[in-house]
Amino acid sequence: MNALAAVERFNAAFDAKDVDAIMRAMTADCVFEDTAPPGGQRHVGAAAVRAAWERLFAGSPDARFTAEETFHAGDRVVVLWHYRYTGGHVRGVDVFTVRDGLVAEKRAYVKG
């Protein structure tokens, strides 16, 4: 599976808010850097990343990400997105690193 296909699989699970499927799309030693101020929080390893997804979805059950543009080069994929939640919205970008057909790292940035 190439990097773009791996991220598309991850994003489909993410859009469905299916934490089990998200984690199947990630490596066991995965890393997620979220957008928490001031510089984001780093979650390392499957248990920590799973807990971050569970908090995100529980805290914003009606929120929706919309991918605006996606491009890739080698093992890197960049997704520009729009996130709508009750009471507002933000735009941002995710930078993914893919290893062996799975997401190894997802770093998220928000437009400020």
mmCIF file of C-alpha atoms in Angstrom:
data_model
loop_
_atom_site.group_PDB
_atom_site.id
_atom_site.type_symbol
_atom_site.label_atom_id
_atom_site.label_comp_id
_atom_site.label_asym_id
_atom_site.label_seq_id
_atom_site.Cartn_x
_atom_site.Cartn_y
_atom_site.Cartn_z
ATOM 1 C CA MET A 1 0.000 0.000 0.000
ATOM 2 C CA ASN A 2 1.424 3.388 -0.941
ATOM 3 C CA ALA A 3 1.465 6.379 1.405
ATOM 4 C CA LEU A 4 -1.538 8.116 -0.151
ATOM 5 C CA ALA A 5 -3.672 4.951 0.065
ATOM 6 C CA ALA A 6 -2.619 4.468 3.717
ATOM 7 C CA VAL A 7 -3.726 7.993 4.621
ATOM 8 C CA GLU A 8 -6.971 7.627 2.682
ATOM 9 C CA ARG A 9 -7.689 4.470 4.714
ATOM 10 C CA PHE A 10 -6.852 6.349 7.936
ATOM 11 C CA ASN A 11 -9.053 9.308 6.948
ATOM 12 C CA ALA A 12 -12.019 7.071 6.110
ATOM 13 C CA ALA A 13 -11.796 5.542 9.597
ATOM 14 C CA PHE A 14 -11.352 9.000 11.119
ATOM 15 C CA ASP A 15 -14.404 10.360 9.276
ATOM 16 C CA ALA A 16 -16.399 7.414 10.635
ATOM 17 C CA LYS A 17 -15.013 8.146 14.138
ATOM 18 C CA ASP A 18 -14.055 4.463 14.301
ATOM 19 C CA VAL A 19 -11.176 4.405 16.776
ATOM 20 C CA ASP A 20 -10.528 0.678 16.271
ATOM 21 C CA ALA A 21 -10.188 1.169 12.509
ATOM 22 C CA ILE A 22 -8.014 4.258 13.018
ATOM 23 C CA MET A 23 -5.657 2.269 15.198
ATOM 24 C CA ARG A 24 -5.528 -0.586 12.648
ATOM 25 C CA ALA A 25 -4.358 2.041 10.152
ATOM 26 C CA MET A 26 -1.489 3.134 12.441
ATOM 27 C CA THR A 27 1.784 1.537 13.530
ATOM 28 C CA ALA A 28 2.163 0.213 17.085
ATOM 29 C CA ASP A 29 4.746 2.926 17.792
ATOM 30 C CA CYS A 30 2.643 5.696 16.239
ATOM 31 C CA VAL A 31 2.904 9.368 17.146
ATOM 32 C CA PHE A 32 0.174 12.019 17.072
ATOM 33 C CA GLU A 33 0.914 15.687 17.649
ATOM 34 C CA ASP A 34 -2.359 17.535 18.255
ATOM 35 C CA THR A 35 -3.202 21.224 17.945
ATOM 36 C CA ALA A 36 -3.583 22.040 21.659
ATOM 37 C CA PRO A 37 -2.165 25.493 22.462
ATOM 38 C CA PRO A 38 0.426 26.722 22.677
ATOM 39 C CA GLY A 39 2.491 24.231 20.656
ATOM 40 C CA GLY A 40 0.490 21.019 20.522
ATOM 41 C CA GLN A 41 0.693 17.943 22.693
ATOM 42 C CA ARG A 42 2.668 14.881 21.579
ATOM 43 C CA HIS A 43 1.054 11.447 22.077
ATOM 44 C CA VAL A 44 3.454 8.506 21.637
ATOM 45 C CA GLY A 45 2.474 4.853 21.254
ATOM 46 C CA ALA A 46 -0.803 3.168 20.408
ATOM 47 C CA ALA A 47 -2.364 3.479 23.888
ATOM 48 C CA ALA A 48 -1.669 7.214 24.155
ATOM 49 C CA VAL A 49 -2.804 7.910 20.585
ATOM 50 C CA ARG A 50 -5.995 5.850 21.063
ATOM 51 C CA ALA A 51 -6.801 7.834 24.224
ATOM 52 C CA ALA A 52 -6.302 11.108 22.314
ATOM 53 C CA TRP A 53 -8.763 10.017 19.573
ATOM 54 C CA GLU A 54 -11.304 8.883 22.161
ATOM 55 C CA ARG A 55 -11.095 12.283 23.944
ATOM 56 C CA LEU A 56 -11.381 14.163 20.654
ATOM 57 C CA PHE A 57 -14.498 12.328 19.507
ATOM 58 C CA ALA A 58 -16.154 12.373 22.953
ATOM 59 C CA GLY A 59 -15.493 16.105 23.319
ATOM 60 C CA SER A 60 -16.880 17.048 19.897
ATOM 61 C CA PRO A 61 -19.346 14.341 18.827
ATOM 62 C CA ASP A 62 -20.924 16.484 16.080
ATOM 63 C CA ALA A 63 -17.661 17.841 14.651
ATOM 64 C CA ARG A 64 -16.658 17.163 11.043
ATOM 65 C CA PHE A 65 -13.358 17.314 9.190
ATOM 66 C CA THR A 66 -13.439 18.049 5.476
ATOM 67 C CA ALA A 67 -10.290 17.451 3.438
ATOM 68 C CA GLU A 68 -9.728 20.362 1.058
ATOM 69 C CA GLU A 69 -6.578 19.176 -0.671
ATOM 70 C CA THR A 70 -4.240 16.211 -0.367
ATOM 71 C CA PHE A 71 -0.815 15.642 -1.875
ATOM 72 C CA HIS A 72 2.091 13.313 -1.266
ATOM 73 C CA ALA A 73 5.769 12.736 -1.924
ATOM 74 C CA GLY A 74 7.376 9.448 -0.992
ATOM 75 C CA ASP A 75 6.358 8.452 2.537
ATOM 76 C CA ARG A 76 4.854 11.890 3.343
ATOM 77 C CA VAL A 77 1.252 12.973 2.844
ATOM 78 C CA VAL A 78 -0.127 16.452 3.514
ATOM 79 C CA VAL A 79 -3.846 17.096 3.995
ATOM 80 C CA LEU A 80 -5.306 20.609 4.144
ATOM 81 C CA TRP A 81 -8.597 20.491 6.061
ATOM 82 C CA HIS A 82 -11.541 22.420 7.473
ATOM 83 C CA TYR A 83 -12.900 21.387 10.890
ATOM 84 C CA ARG A 84 -16.439 22.387 11.809
ATOM 85 C CA TYR A 85 -17.736 21.964 15.352
ATOM 86 C CA THR A 86 -20.705 23.298 17.295
ATOM 87 C CA GLY A 87 -20.098 27.012 17.594
ATOM 88 C CA GLY A 88 -17.227 27.427 15.163
ATOM 89 C CA HIS A 89 -14.635 26.186 12.730
ATOM 90 C CA VAL A 90 -10.888 26.171 12.068
ATOM 91 C CA ARG A 91 -8.669 25.357 9.138
ATOM 92 C CA GLY A 92 -5.460 23.419 9.358
ATOM 93 C CA VAL A 93 -3.062 20.924 7.896
ATOM 94 C CA ASP A 94 -1.919 17.415 8.808
ATOM 95 C CA VAL A 95 1.519 16.101 7.911
ATOM 96 C CA PHE A 96 1.612 12.307 7.858
ATOM 97 C CA THR A 97 4.544 9.914 7.741
ATOM 98 C CA VAL A 98 3.728 6.427 6.475
ATOM 99 C CA ARG A 99 5.772 3.290 7.131
ATOM 100 C CA ASP A 100 5.007 -0.181 5.744
ATOM 101 C CA GLY A 101 1.520 0.887 4.618
ATOM 102 C CA LEU A 102 0.527 2.317 8.019
ATOM 103 C CA VAL A 103 0.436 5.824 9.464
ATOM 104 C CA ALA A 104 3.467 6.154 11.740
ATOM 105 C CA GLU A 105 3.070 9.842 12.514
ATOM 106 C CA LYS A 106 0.351 12.489 12.231
ATOM 107 C CA ARG A 107 1.308 16.055 13.041
ATOM 108 C CA ALA A 108 -1.575 18.549 13.057
ATOM 109 C CA TYR A 109 -1.340 22.329 12.717
ATOM 110 C CA VAL A 110 -4.107 24.943 12.932
ATOM 111 C CA LYS A 111 -4.315 28.285 11.220
ATOM 112 C CA GLY A 112 -4.208 30.933 13.942
#
